[in-house]
Coordinates of C-alpha atoms (C1' of nucleotides) in Angstrom, one line a residue:
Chain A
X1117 CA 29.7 -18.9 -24.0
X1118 CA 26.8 -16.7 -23.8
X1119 CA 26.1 -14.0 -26.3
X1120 CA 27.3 -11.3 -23.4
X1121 CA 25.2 -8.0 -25.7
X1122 CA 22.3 -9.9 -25.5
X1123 CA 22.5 -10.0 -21.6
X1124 CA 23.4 -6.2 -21.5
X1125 CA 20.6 -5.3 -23.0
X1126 CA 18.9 -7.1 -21.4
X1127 CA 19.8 -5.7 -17.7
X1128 CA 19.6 -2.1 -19.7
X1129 CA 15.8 -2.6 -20.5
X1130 CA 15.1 -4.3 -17.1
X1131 CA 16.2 -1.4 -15.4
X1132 CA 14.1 0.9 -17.1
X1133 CA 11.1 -0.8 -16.9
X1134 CA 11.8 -1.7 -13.3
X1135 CA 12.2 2.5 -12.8
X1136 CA 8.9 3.5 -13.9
X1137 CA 6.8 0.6 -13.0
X1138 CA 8.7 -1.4 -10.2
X1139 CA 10.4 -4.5 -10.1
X1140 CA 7.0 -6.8 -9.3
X1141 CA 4.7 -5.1 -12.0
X1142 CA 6.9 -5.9 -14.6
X1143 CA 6.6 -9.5 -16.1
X1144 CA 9.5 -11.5 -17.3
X1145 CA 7.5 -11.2 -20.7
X1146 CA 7.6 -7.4 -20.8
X1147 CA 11.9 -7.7 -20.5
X1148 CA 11.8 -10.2 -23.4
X1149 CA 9.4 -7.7 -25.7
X1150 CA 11.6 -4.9 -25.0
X1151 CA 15.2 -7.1 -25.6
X1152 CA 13.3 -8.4 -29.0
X1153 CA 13.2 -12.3 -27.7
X1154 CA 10.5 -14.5 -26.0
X1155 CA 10.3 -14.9 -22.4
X1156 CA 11.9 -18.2 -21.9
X1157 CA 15.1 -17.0 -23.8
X1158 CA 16.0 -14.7 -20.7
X1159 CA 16.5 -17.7 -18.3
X1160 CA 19.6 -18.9 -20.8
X1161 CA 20.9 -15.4 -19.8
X1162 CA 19.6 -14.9 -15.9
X1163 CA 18.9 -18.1 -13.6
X1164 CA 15.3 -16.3 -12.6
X1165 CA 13.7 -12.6 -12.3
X1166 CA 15.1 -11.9 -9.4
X1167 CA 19.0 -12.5 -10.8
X1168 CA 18.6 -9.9 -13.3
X1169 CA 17.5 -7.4 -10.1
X1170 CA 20.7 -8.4 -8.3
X1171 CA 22.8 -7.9 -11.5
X1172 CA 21.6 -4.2 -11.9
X1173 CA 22.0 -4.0 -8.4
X1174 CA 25.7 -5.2 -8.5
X1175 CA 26.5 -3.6 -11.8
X1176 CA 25.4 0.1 -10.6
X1177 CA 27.9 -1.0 -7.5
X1178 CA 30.4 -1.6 -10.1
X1179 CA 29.8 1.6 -11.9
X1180 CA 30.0 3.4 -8.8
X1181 CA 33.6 2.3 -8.0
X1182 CA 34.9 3.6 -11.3
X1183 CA 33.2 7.1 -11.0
X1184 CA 34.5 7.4 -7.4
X1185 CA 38.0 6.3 -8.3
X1186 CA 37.8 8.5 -12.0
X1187 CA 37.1 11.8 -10.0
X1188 CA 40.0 10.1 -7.6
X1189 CA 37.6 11.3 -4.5
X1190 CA 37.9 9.7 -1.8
X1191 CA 35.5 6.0 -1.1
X1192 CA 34.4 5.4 2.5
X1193 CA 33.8 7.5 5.7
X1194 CA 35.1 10.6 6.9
X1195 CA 35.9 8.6 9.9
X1196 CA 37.7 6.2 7.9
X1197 CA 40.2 8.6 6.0
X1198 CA 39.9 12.4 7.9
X1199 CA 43.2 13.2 5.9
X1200 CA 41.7 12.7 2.2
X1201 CA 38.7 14.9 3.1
X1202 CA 40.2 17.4 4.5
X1203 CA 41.8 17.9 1.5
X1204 CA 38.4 18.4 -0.4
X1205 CA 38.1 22.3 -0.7
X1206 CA 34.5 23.4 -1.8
X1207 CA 35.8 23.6 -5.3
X1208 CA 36.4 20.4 -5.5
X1209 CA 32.9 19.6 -3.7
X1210 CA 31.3 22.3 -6.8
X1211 CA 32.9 20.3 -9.7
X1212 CA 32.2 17.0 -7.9
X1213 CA 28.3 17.9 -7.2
X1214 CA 28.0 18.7 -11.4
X1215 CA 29.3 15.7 -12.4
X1216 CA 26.9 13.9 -10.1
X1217 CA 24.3 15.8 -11.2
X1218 CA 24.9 14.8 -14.9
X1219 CA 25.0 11.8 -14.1
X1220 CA 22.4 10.7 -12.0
X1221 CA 20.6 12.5 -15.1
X1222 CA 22.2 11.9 -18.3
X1223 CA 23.8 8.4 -18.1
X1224 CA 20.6 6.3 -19.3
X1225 CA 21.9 3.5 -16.7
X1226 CA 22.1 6.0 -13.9
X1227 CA 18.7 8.0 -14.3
X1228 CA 16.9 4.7 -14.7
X1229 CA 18.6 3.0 -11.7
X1230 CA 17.9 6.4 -9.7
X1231 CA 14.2 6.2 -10.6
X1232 CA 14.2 2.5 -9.6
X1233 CA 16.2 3.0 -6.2
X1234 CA 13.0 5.8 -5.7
X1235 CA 10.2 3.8 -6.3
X1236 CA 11.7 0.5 -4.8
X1237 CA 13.1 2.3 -1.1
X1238 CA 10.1 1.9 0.9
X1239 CA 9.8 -2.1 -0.1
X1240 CA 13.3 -3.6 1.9
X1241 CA 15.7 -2.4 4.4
X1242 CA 18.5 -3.2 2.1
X1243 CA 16.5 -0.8 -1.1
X1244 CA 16.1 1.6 2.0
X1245 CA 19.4 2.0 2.5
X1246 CA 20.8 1.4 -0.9
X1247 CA 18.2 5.0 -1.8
X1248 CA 20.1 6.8 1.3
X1249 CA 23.7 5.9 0.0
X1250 CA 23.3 6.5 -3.5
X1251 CA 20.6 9.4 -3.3
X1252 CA 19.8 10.6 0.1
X1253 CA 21.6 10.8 3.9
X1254 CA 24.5 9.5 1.8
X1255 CA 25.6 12.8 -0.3
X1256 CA 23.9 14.8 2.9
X1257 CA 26.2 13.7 5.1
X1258 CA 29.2 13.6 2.9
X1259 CA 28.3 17.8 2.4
X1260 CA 27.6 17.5 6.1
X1261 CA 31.3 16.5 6.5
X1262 CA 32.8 18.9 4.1
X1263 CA 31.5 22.0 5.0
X1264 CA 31.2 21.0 8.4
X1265 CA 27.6 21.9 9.4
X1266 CA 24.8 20.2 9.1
X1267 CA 22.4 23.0 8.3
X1268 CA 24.9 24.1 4.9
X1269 CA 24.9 20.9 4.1
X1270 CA 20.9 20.9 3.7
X1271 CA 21.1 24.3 1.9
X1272 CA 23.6 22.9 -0.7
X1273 CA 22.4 19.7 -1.1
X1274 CA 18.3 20.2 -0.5
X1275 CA 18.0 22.0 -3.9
X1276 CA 20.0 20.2 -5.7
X1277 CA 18.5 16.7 -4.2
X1278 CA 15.1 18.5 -5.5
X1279 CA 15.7 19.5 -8.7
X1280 CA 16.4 15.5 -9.9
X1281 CA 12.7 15.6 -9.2
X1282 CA 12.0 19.1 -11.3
X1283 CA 14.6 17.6 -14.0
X1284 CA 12.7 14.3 -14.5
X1285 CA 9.7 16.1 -15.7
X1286 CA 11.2 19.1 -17.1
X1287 CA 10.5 19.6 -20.9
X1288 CA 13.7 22.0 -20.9
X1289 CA 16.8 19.8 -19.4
X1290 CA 18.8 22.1 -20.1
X1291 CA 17.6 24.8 -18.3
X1292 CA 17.3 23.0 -14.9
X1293 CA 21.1 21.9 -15.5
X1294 CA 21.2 26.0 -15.6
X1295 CA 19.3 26.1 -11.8
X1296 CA 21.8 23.8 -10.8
X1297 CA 25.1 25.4 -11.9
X1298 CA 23.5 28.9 -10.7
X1299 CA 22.8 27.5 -7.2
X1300 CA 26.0 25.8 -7.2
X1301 CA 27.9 28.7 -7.6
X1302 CA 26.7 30.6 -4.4
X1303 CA 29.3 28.3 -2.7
X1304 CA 32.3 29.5 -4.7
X1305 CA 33.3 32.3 -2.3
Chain B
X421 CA -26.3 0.2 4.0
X422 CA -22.5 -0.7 4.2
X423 CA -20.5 -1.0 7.2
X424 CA -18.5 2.5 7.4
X425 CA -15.9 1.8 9.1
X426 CA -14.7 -1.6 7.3
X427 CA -15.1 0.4 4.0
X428 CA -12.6 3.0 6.1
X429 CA -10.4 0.4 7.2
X430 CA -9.4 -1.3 3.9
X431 CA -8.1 2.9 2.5
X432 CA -6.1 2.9 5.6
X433 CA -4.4 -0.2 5.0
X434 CA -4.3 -0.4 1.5
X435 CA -2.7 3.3 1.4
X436 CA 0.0 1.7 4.1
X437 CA 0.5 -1.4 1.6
X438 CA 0.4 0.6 -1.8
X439 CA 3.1 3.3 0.1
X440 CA 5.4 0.4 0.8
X441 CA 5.3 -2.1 -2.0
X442 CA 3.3 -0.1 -4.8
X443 CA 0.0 -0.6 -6.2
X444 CA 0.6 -3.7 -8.5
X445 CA 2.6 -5.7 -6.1
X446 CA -0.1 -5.5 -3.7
X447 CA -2.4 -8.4 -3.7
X448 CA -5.9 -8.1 -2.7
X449 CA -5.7 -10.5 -0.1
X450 CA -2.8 -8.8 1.3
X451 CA -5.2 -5.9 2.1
X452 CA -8.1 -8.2 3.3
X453 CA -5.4 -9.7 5.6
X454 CA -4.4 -6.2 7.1
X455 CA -8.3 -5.4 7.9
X456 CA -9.1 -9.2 9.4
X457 CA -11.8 -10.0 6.7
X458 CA -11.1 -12.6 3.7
X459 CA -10.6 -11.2 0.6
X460 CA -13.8 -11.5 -1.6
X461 CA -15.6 -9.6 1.6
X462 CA -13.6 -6.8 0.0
X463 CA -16.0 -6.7 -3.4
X464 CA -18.6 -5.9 -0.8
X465 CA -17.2 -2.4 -0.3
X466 CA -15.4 -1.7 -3.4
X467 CA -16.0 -2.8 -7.3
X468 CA -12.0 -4.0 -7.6
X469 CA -8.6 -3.3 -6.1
X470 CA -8.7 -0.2 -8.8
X471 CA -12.0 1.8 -7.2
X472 CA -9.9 1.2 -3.9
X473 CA -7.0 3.2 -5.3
X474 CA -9.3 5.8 -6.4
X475 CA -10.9 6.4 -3.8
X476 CA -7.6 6.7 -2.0
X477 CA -6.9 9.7 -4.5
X478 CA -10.3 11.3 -3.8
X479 CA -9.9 11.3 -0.3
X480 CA -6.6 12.7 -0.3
X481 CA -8.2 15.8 -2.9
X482 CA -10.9 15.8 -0.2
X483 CA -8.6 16.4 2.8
X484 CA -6.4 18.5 0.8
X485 CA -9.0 20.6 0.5
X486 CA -10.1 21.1 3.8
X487 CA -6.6 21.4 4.8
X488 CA -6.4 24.3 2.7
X489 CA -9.6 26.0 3.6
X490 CA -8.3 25.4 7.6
X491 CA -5.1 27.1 6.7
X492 CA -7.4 30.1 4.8
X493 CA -4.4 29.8 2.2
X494 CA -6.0 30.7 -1.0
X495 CA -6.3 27.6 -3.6
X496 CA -5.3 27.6 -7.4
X497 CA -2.4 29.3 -8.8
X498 CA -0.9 32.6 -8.6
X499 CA -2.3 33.8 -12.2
X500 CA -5.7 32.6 -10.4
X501 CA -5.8 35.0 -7.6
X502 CA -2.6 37.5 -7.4
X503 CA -4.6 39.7 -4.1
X504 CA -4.4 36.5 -2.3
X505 CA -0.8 35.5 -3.2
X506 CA 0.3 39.2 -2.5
X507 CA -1.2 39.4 1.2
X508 CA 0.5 35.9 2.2
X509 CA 3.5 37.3 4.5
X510 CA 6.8 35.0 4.5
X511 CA 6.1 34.7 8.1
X512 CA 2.7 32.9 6.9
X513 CA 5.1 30.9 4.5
X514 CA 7.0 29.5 7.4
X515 CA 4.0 28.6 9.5
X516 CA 2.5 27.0 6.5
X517 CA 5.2 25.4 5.9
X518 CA 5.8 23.8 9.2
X519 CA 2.2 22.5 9.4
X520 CA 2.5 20.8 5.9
X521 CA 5.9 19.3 7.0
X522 CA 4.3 17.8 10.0
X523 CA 1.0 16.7 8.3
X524 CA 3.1 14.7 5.4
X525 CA 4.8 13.3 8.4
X526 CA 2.9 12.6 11.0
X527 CA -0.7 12.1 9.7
X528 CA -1.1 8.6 8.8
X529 CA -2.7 8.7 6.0
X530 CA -1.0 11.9 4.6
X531 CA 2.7 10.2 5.6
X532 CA 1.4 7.1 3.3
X533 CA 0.1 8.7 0.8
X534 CA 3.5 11.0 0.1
X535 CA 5.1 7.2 -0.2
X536 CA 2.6 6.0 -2.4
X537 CA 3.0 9.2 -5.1
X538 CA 6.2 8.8 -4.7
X539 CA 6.7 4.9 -5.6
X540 CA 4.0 5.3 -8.3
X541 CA 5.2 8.5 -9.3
X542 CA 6.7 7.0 -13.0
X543 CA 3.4 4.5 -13.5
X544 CA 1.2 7.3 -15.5
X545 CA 1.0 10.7 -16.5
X546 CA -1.7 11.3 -13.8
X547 CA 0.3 9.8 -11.1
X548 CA 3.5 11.8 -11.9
X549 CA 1.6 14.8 -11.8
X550 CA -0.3 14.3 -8.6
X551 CA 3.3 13.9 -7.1
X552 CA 4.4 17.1 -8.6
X553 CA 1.2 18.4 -7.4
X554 CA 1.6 17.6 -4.0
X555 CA 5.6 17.6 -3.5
X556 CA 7.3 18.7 -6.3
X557 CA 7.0 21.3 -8.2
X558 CA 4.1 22.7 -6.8
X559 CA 5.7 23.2 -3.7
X560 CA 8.3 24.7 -5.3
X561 CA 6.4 27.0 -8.1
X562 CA 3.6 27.9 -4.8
X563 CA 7.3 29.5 -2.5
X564 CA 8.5 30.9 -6.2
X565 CA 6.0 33.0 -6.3
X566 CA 5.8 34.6 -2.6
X567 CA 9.8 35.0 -2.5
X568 CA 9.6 36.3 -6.1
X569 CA 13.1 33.7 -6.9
X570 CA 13.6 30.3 -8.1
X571 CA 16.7 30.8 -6.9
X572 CA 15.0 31.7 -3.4
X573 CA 12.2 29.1 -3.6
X574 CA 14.7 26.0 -3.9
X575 CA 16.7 27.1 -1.3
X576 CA 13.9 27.6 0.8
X577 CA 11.9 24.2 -0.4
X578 CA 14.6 22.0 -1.3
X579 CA 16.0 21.1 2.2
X580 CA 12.4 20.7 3.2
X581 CA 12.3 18.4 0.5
X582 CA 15.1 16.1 1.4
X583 CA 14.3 16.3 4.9
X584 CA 10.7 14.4 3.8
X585 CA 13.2 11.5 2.8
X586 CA 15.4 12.0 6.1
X587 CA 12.7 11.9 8.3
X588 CA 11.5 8.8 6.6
X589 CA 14.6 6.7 7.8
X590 CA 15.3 9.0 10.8
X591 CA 15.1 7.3 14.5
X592 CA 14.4 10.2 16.0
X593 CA 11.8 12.0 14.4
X594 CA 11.9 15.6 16.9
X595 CA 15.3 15.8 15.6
X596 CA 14.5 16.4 11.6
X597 CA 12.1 18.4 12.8
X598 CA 13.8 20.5 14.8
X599 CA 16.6 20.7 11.7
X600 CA 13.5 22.1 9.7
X601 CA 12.6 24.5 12.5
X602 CA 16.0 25.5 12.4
X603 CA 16.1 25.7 8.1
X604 CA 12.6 27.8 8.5
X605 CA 13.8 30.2 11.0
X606 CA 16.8 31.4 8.5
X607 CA 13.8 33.1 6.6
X608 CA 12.2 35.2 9.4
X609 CA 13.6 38.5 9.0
Chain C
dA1455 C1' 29.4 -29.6 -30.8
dT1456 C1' 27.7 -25.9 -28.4
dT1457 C1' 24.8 -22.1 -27.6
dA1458 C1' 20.6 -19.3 -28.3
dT1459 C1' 16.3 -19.3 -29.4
dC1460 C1' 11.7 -21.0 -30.0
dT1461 C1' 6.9 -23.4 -28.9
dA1462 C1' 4.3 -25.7 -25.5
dT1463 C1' 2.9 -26.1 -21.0
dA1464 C1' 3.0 -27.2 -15.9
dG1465 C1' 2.3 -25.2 -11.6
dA1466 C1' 1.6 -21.3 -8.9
dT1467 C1' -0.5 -17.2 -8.2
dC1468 C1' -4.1 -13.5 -8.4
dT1469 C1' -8.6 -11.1 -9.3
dA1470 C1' -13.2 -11.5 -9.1
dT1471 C1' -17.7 -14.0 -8.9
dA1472 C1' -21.3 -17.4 -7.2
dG1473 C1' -23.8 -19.0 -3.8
dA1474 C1' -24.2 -20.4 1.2
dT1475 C1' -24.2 -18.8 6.0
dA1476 C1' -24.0 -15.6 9.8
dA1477 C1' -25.1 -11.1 11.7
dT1478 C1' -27.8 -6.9 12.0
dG1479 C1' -32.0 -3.9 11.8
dC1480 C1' -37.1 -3.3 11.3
Chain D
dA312 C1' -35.4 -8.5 5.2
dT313 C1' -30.9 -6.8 4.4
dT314 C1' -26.2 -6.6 4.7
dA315 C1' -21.6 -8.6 5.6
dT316 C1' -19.0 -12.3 5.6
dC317 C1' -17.5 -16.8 4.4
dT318 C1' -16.0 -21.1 1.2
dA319 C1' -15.2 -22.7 -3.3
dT320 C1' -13.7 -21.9 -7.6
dA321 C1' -13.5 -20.1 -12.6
dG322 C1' -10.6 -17.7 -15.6
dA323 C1' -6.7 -15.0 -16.4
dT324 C1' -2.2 -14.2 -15.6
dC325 C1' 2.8 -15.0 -14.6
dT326 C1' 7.2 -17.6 -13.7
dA327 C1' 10.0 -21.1 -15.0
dT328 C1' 11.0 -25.6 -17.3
dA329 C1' 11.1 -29.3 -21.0
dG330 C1' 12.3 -30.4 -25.3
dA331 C1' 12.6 -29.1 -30.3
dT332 C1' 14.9 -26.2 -33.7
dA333 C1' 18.0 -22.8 -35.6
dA334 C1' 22.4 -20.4 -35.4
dT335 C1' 27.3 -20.2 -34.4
dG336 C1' 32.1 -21.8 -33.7
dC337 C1' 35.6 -25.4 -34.0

DNA sequence: ATTATCTATAGATCTATAGATAATGC
DNA sequence: ATTATCTATAGATCTATAGATAATGC
């Protein structure tokens, strides 16, 4: 069997170089460097370049699944299950956005495969739409759902949508988490 | 002396091809393709595929610039030049606004360029803070200043913001336009 | 005995230059 | 006469494989 750590790692430092220079500018050699092995190790662990990219792209999907059913909120369309989201009060929707937030943020795997879903959107329809699920018309339209107006939905989820941008170059995380919860509240009423 | 309009040419495709598959993926004859000329004609107007980049950044300072100077909105920051800031009306702010939503999205070379800072955004120091510059927190810092809030500003600038990404994937283009309108209008009173 | 790693390298790009040819302007 | 383009190609990567060697597990 293969040494499964040694493949972890090496889809952990993939992703991150993939986020900040893009999947084609960074060489096979520049994933071995950062595991601590030679290039031609990583094809014992991925058949080619392009596996590893599907294995992030699959493991995020994976990831995904478990946060959606850990919050127990409900997966799909509002079309799909009405009943499940009508449940969702705004609460839920405020506890919900800050653990999204910290996430997409704080989980290394997350903020690196957010950065990468950025930079990689504009290259494939499937990246396109992969950046609107995870990041963009996705969450829009889920507010859009909840609160039942599209122009809410921009006000809540707009600021919040830009301040991933203000948080990746913020010296003070903390702080911006702070913008965040303070904008969030304005919906508890 | 050079042919003008070829030297033209390969910035206007190269800024298309660098928004949509990022500087380093981009090969040189790609480029040359796009303008119809084989790819060592392209040494003829620029030194290497890196003094075409550049000169894709000066042009954008150039006609960021004149932009500026068209909208007689006062350049540098608010520490610069307080009398300025102080005069600018939040009725200016939603006309300005509305002009630099439909320059990023409808001029051709502005609408590329937004995608290029944005997919090269995590490549360099410089690149990261052109996007902030431009998009980010400039924006953002420029509307904190007039409406005298963060709070204000990324309610104000973050669904202008995400409606750069929605327009992006958006068939129909009047419509995110007319959901800004809409979002701008909110502030007139 | 099997798996992971290494060195060496083939084959496929990709950037950029050299030098020839065609087009343009006095 | 000068400028722009072309073909051909050198030199530098980069991906992936072949085959040898070291490490691990029965």
């Amino acid at each position: 069997m293969e040494n499964e750590t040694t493949k972890q790692r090496i889809l952990a430092e993939a992703v991150k170089l993939f986020a900040s220079e893009g999947y084609e500018a960074v060489t096979v050699d520049q994933i071995a460097k950062a595991v601590g092995i030679k290039a031609p190790s990583l094809y014992k662990h991925y058949k080619n370049k392009r596996a590893i990219f599907d294995s992030i792209l699959r493991f995020m999907e994976q990831r995904d699944g478990e946060q959606a059913a850990a919050c127990s909120l409900p997966e799909g369309t509002a079309e799909d299950m009405p009943e499940a989201y009508a449940q969702s009060s705004t609460e839920n929707l405020i506890t919900f956005s800050k653990q999204q937030f910290r996430y997409w943020t704080e989980d290394a795997f997350a903020s690196s495969f957010r950065k990468m879903l950025t930079v990689e959107q504009y290259r494939s329809g499937e990246m396109n739409s992969l950046y609107h699920q995870y990041l963009g018309a996705g969450p829009l339209n889920y507010v859009a759902d909840l609160l039942e107006s599209q122009e809410e939905a921009l006000l809540f989820y707009g600021p919040m949508y830009l301040l991933y941008s203000v948080y990746d170059e913020a010296e003070d995380k903390a702080a911006v988490h702070a913008l965040l919860d303070a904008h969030l509240e304005r919906w508890r009423r």
